Amino acid sequence: MNIVQNRIDDLNLELTLSVGKEDYAEPMKKKLADFRKKADIKGFRKGMVPMSLVEKMYGQQALADSINDVISEGLNNFIRENNLKVLGEPLPSEDGPQNEWVNGNDFTFKFDIAQNPEVSFELSKEDEVTYYTITVTEAAKKEMKDNLLKQYGSLEEGKKAKEDDFIIVDFEQGETKVEGTYVALRNVAEAARKSFVGVKPGDVLDVNVNEAFENETDRASMLKVNKDELASLDPMFKMTVKNVKTFVNAPMTEETFEKIFGVKTEAEFDAKIEERIRAEYSQEADFRFSKDAKTYLLDKANVTVAEKFLKRWIYVINEGKFTMEDIEKDWDLFIVDYKWQMVRSFLMEKYGVKVEEADLLASAKGFAAYQFAMYGMNNVPDEQLESFAKNILAQEEQGRRILDQVENEKTFAAVREVVTLKKKKISVEKFRELN
């Protein structure tokens, strides 16, 4: 087989493969012999079918398979011998020559190949990336304290309903009565809410439920009917208030301090609040640094990718799952991520960044602790966190996400040691306005 290379540009080349009879004759002979061994044809013992009949029945398939094997071997050898870092895999050229698939003919094929670019650049203290230090204010500490006390608060009996309260009501219409329905005033339509605010146990109101409760799912739940029954209902109901439930913040007591942070005094409680805010701000600042560093590193690497080929390859390997329009729609985000993976791989090799099993487990445990904390569970035993973390890592998609996250974190940590951090103080409000 003869291969002629035509380099289109630095990243794209076209290969013309000439396949003669002598290239595929022996492989085809072996394939036909294999077909003969396996052929189960009435009137012939297995393995004793005349070769002429085997050729008639399986000749085209043997020809195609043999030539495909020859092409595959030839392309792989060419790539290996020329040390090409191939993007994806070779694709048949869209303007390839037509062949007449007849045994004994010579065949010509054209393939497009794209290469991934070489990534190479240096970093030093002359490279500067901004690192924001977010100022902790008294207002931020007060806001977190209020939120924590609200989070650990409780519903208690109230006298008059306020906008954030709940009321327990009965709905009546003729002989129909729906008892003990919870109504959150914040879910009442704004135009109707003023007639609900201030109601007391025993108050009776005429309510148009369609106007007061615009969400059909909520309305059906409150009236205890199926959603498809709503259209046939008269919307006017008599609503009797049975109870008012008001949300009361947790009290500033030792019991509350113990429950939230495991401390006993208000001073310790306030210190824990500041500690948590600083930790959260530090995480936000680290995330922002990662974002800015990623942009800086991509600009410095200035990676050029054979995008036209890459789009076509993605389309081909997904076998119709995506249209070219689908690929174009998300392309800007995809190509940034694709380039970043190349840059990150370069940096990990350059700075000897390794990801160990312990790193993945620690990250998964952190994620597990965060999920438990969202449900108010802040002191989950370590063995339970570890079990949860291992379950996360066992899931393919979640495990891949954790690996990607850890590789990013360790790469940016390595970069921070090399570049200069241009530290800048900023308020949390200004920080969150950054693009």
PDB file of N, CA and C in Angstrom, residues 3-9 11-17 71 75 78-79 84-97 109-116 306 308-313 316:
ATOM      1  N   ILE A   3       1.073   5.449   0.658  1.00  0.00           N
ATOM      2  CA  ILE A   3       0.405   6.573   1.298  1.00  0.00           C
ATOM      3  C   ILE A   3       1.111   7.860   0.914  1.00  0.00           C
ATOM      4  N   VAL A   4       0.335   8.804   0.366  1.00  0.00           N
ATOM      5  CA  VAL A   4       0.876  10.107  -0.013  1.00  0.00           C
ATOM      6  C   VAL A   4       0.266  11.162   0.902  1.00  0.00           C
ATOM      7  N   GLN A   5       1.141  11.978   1.493  1.00  0.00           N
ATOM      8  CA  GLN A   5       0.691  13.008   2.438  1.00  0.00           C
ATOM      9  C   GLN A   5       0.601  14.360   1.758  1.00  0.00           C
ATOM     10  N   ASN A   6      -0.511  15.059   2.030  1.00  0.00           N
ATOM     11  CA  ASN A   6      -0.680  16.433   1.562  1.00  0.00           C
ATOM     12  C   ASN A   6      -1.000  17.291   2.778  1.00  0.00           C
ATOM     13  N   ARG A   7      -0.025  18.106   3.213  1.00  0.00           N
ATOM     14  CA  ARG A   7      -0.263  18.924   4.409  1.00  0.00           C
ATOM     15  C   ARG A   7      -1.040  20.173   4.022  1.00  0.00           C
ATOM     16  N   ILE A   8      -2.196  20.336   4.653  1.00  0.00           N
ATOM     17  CA  ILE A   8      -3.070  21.478   4.367  1.00  0.00           C
ATOM     18  C   ILE A   8      -2.593  22.712   5.118  1.00  0.00           C
ATOM     19  N   ASP A   9      -2.302  22.524   6.425  1.00  0.00           N
ATOM     20  CA  ASP A   9      -1.755  23.601   7.256  1.00  0.00           C
ATOM     21  C   ASP A   9      -1.043  22.948   8.441  1.00  0.00           C
ATOM     22  N   LEU A  11      -2.016  22.049  11.275  1.00  0.00           N
ATOM     23  CA  LEU A  11      -2.770  21.069  12.050  1.00  0.00           C
ATOM     24  C   LEU A  11      -3.510  20.039  11.199  1.00  0.00           C
ATOM     25  N   ASN A  12      -3.723  20.333   9.925  1.00  0.00           N
ATOM     26  CA  ASN A  12      -4.533  19.451   9.077  1.00  0.00           C
ATOM     27  C   ASN A  12      -3.706  18.871   7.939  1.00  0.00           C
ATOM     28  N   LEU A  13      -3.901  17.569   7.717  1.00  0.00           N
ATOM     29  CA  LEU A  13      -3.268  16.956   6.548  1.00  0.00           C
ATOM     30  C   LEU A  13      -4.222  15.950   5.918  1.00  0.00           C
ATOM     31  N   GLU A  14      -3.975  15.685   4.655  1.00  0.00           N
ATOM     32  CA  GLU A  14      -4.813  14.748   3.886  1.00  0.00           C
ATOM     33  C   GLU A  14      -3.908  13.612   3.409  1.00  0.00           C
ATOM     34  N   LEU A  15      -4.380  12.392   3.628  1.00  0.00           N
ATOM     35  CA  LEU A  15      -3.625  11.215   3.190  1.00  0.00           C
ATOM     36  C   LEU A  15      -4.373  10.525   2.073  1.00  0.00           C
ATOM     37  N   THR A  16      -3.631  10.201   1.009  1.00  0.00           N
ATOM     38  CA  THR A  16      -4.196   9.417  -0.100  1.00  0.00           C
ATOM     39  C   THR A  16      -3.592   8.022  -0.028  1.00  0.00           C
ATOM     40  N   LEU A  17      -4.459   7.031   0.134  1.00  0.00           N
ATOM     41  CA  LEU A  17      -4.024   5.639   0.267  1.00  0.00           C
ATOM     42  C   LEU A  17      -4.343   4.889  -1.012  1.00  0.00           C
ATOM     43  N   ILE A  71      -6.470  -0.713   5.461  1.00  0.00           N
ATOM     44  CA  ILE A  71      -6.480   0.744   5.643  1.00  0.00           C
ATOM     45  C   ILE A  71      -6.189   1.095   7.102  1.00  0.00           C
ATOM     46  N   LEU A  75      -3.051   3.299   8.342  1.00  0.00           N
ATOM     47  CA  LEU A  75      -3.198   4.591   9.007  1.00  0.00           C
ATOM     48  C   LEU A  75      -2.516   4.572  10.384  1.00  0.00           C
ATOM     49  N   PHE A  78       1.215   4.742   9.956  1.00  0.00           N
ATOM     50  CA  PHE A  78       1.637   6.086   9.525  1.00  0.00           C
ATOM     51  C   PHE A  78       1.639   7.042  10.717  1.00  0.00           C
ATOM     52  N   ILE A  79       0.580   6.985  11.525  1.00  0.00           N
ATOM     53  CA  ILE A  79       0.470   7.868  12.696  1.00  0.00           C
ATOM     54  C   ILE A  79       1.596   7.581  13.684  1.00  0.00           C
ATOM     55  N   LEU A  84       2.468  11.350  15.265  1.00  0.00           N
ATOM     56  CA  LEU A  84       1.406  12.350  15.188  1.00  0.00           C
ATOM     57  C   LEU A  84       0.517  12.287  16.433  1.00  0.00           C
ATOM     58  N   LYS A  85       0.217  13.442  17.021  1.00  0.00           N
ATOM     59  CA  LYS A  85      -0.752  13.528  18.120  1.00  0.00           C
ATOM     60  C   LYS A  85      -2.105  13.843  17.497  1.00  0.00           C
ATOM     61  N   VAL A  86      -2.817  12.777  17.189  1.00  0.00           N
ATOM     62  CA  VAL A  86      -4.022  12.912  16.374  1.00  0.00           C
ATOM     63  C   VAL A  86      -5.211  13.374  17.208  1.00  0.00           C
ATOM     64  N   LEU A  87      -5.957  14.301  16.651  1.00  0.00           N
ATOM     65  CA  LEU A  87      -7.222  14.744  17.247  1.00  0.00           C
ATOM     66  C   LEU A  87      -8.302  13.751  16.819  1.00  0.00           C
ATOM     67  N   GLY A  88      -8.905  13.080  17.782  1.00  0.00           N
ATOM     68  CA  GLY A  88      -9.944  12.107  17.442  1.00  0.00           C
ATOM     69  C   GLY A  88      -9.359  10.938  16.684  1.00  0.00           C
ATOM     70  N   GLU A  89      -9.812  10.763  15.458  1.00  0.00           N
ATOM     71  CA  GLU A  89      -9.307   9.698  14.594  1.00  0.00           C
ATOM     72  C   GLU A  89      -9.495  10.124  13.140  1.00  0.00           C
ATOM     73  N   PRO A  90      -8.773   9.509  12.197  1.00  0.00           N
ATOM     74  CA  PRO A  90      -8.911   9.900  10.796  1.00  0.00           C
ATOM     75  C   PRO A  90     -10.346   9.742  10.302  1.00  0.00           C
ATOM     76  N   LEU A  91     -10.753  10.653   9.433  1.00  0.00           N
ATOM     77  CA  LEU A  91     -12.089  10.599   8.838  1.00  0.00           C
ATOM     78  C   LEU A  91     -11.971  10.535   7.317  1.00  0.00           C
ATOM     79  N   PRO A  92     -12.805   9.717   6.655  1.00  0.00           N
ATOM     80  CA  PRO A  92     -12.793   9.705   5.198  1.00  0.00           C
ATOM     81  C   PRO A  92     -13.074  11.109   4.651  1.00  0.00           C
ATOM     82  N   SER A  93     -12.286  11.537   3.675  1.00  0.00           N
ATOM     83  CA  SER A  93     -12.480  12.865   3.101  1.00  0.00           C
ATOM     84  C   SER A  93     -13.846  12.960   2.437  1.00  0.00           C
ATOM     85  N   GLU A  94     -14.439  14.122   2.563  1.00  0.00           N
ATOM     86  CA  GLU A  94     -15.777  14.324   1.988  1.00  0.00           C
ATOM     87  C   GLU A  94     -15.738  14.343   0.458  1.00  0.00           C
ATOM     88  N   ASP A  95     -14.577  14.607  -0.128  1.00  0.00           N
ATOM     89  CA  ASP A  95     -14.452  14.608  -1.594  1.00  0.00           C
ATOM     90  C   ASP A  95     -13.616  13.415  -2.078  1.00  0.00           C
ATOM     91  N   GLY A  96     -13.664  12.310  -1.301  1.00  0.00           N
ATOM     92  CA  GLY A  96     -12.879  11.126  -1.649  1.00  0.00           C
ATOM     93  C   GLY A  96     -13.297  10.517  -2.979  1.00  0.00           C
ATOM     94  N   PRO A  97     -12.389   9.796  -3.638  1.00  0.00           N
ATOM     95  CA  PRO A  97     -12.682   9.186  -4.943  1.00  0.00           C
ATOM     96  C   PRO A  97     -13.682   8.044  -4.819  1.00  0.00           C
ATOM     97  N   PHE A 109      -8.212   5.761  -1.589  1.00  0.00           N
ATOM     98  CA  PHE A 109      -9.005   6.375  -0.528  1.00  0.00           C
ATOM     99  C   PHE A 109      -8.292   7.636  -0.036  1.00  0.00           C
ATOM    100  N   LYS A 110      -9.097   8.594   0.399  1.00  0.00           N
ATOM    101  CA  LYS A 110      -8.532   9.818   0.976  1.00  0.00           C
ATOM    102  C   LYS A 110      -9.074   9.986   2.399  1.00  0.00           C
ATOM    103  N   PHE A 111      -8.165  10.316   3.300  1.00  0.00           N
ATOM    104  CA  PHE A 111      -8.544  10.536   4.696  1.00  0.00           C
ATOM    105  C   PHE A 111      -8.036  11.888   5.179  1.00  0.00           C
ATOM    106  N   ASP A 112      -8.872  12.527   6.024  1.00  0.00           N
ATOM    107  CA  ASP A 112      -8.470  13.775   6.683  1.00  0.00           C
ATOM    108  C   ASP A 112      -7.977  13.441   8.092  1.00  0.00           C
ATOM    109  N   ILE A 113      -6.862  14.050   8.457  1.00  0.00           N
ATOM    110  CA  ILE A 113      -6.316  13.881   9.798  1.00  0.00           C
ATOM    111  C   ILE A 113      -6.044  15.266  10.378  1.00  0.00           C
ATOM    112  N   ALA A 114      -6.393  15.441  11.639  1.00  0.00           N
ATOM    113  CA  ALA A 114      -6.065  16.686  12.341  1.00  0.00           C
ATOM    114  C   ALA A 114      -5.180  16.349  13.529  1.00  0.00           C
ATOM    115  N   GLN A 115      -4.269  17.242  13.829  1.00  0.00           N
ATOM    116  CA  GLN A 115      -3.361  17.047  14.959  1.00  0.00           C
ATOM    117  C   GLN A 115      -3.702  18.002  16.095  1.00  0.00           C
ATOM    118  N   ASN A 116      -3.526  17.514  17.316  1.00  0.00           N
ATOM    119  CA  ASN A 116      -3.602  18.428  18.443  1.00  0.00           C
ATOM    120  C   ASN A 116      -2.315  19.237  18.491  1.00  0.00           C
ATOM    121  N   ALA A 306      -7.878  22.566  15.402  1.00  0.00           N
ATOM    122  CA  ALA A 306      -8.511  22.331  14.095  1.00  0.00           C
ATOM    123  C   ALA A 306     -10.024  22.202  14.307  1.00  0.00           C
ATOM    124  N   LYS A 308     -12.787  23.026  12.601  1.00  0.00           N
ATOM    125  CA  LYS A 308     -13.664  22.490  11.559  1.00  0.00           C
ATOM    126  C   LYS A 308     -13.654  20.959  11.592  1.00  0.00           C
ATOM    127  N   PHE A 309     -12.449  20.378  11.705  1.00  0.00           N
ATOM    128  CA  PHE A 309     -12.333  18.920  11.767  1.00  0.00           C
ATOM    129  C   PHE A 309     -12.981  18.402  13.047  1.00  0.00           C
ATOM    130  N   LEU A 310     -12.737  19.087  14.179  1.00  0.00           N
ATOM    131  CA  LEU A 310     -13.262  18.638  15.466  1.00  0.00           C
ATOM    132  C   LEU A 310     -14.788  18.598  15.459  1.00  0.00           C
ATOM    133  N   LYS A 311     -15.409  19.623  14.885  1.00  0.00           N
ATOM    134  CA  LYS A 311     -16.878  19.631  14.796  1.00  0.00           C
ATOM    135  C   LYS A 311     -17.366  18.435  13.988  1.00  0.00           C
ATOM    136  N   ARG A 312     -16.698  18.176  12.878  1.00  0.00           N
ATOM    137  CA  ARG A 312     -17.109  17.059  12.015  1.00  0.00           C
ATOM    138  C   ARG A 312     -16.911  15.728  12.730  1.00  0.00           C
ATOM    139  N   TRP A 313     -15.806  15.586  13.453  1.00  0.00           N
ATOM    140  CA  TRP A 313     -15.524  14.342  14.168  1.00  0.00           C
ATOM    141  C   TRP A 313     -16.578  14.093  15.247  1.00  0.00           C
ATOM    142  N   VAL A 316     -19.719  12.875  13.575  1.00  0.00           N
ATOM    143  CA  VAL A 316     -19.622  11.504  13.053  1.00  0.00           C
ATOM    144  C   VAL A 316     -19.671  10.477  14.180  1.00  0.00           C
TER     145      VAL A 316
END
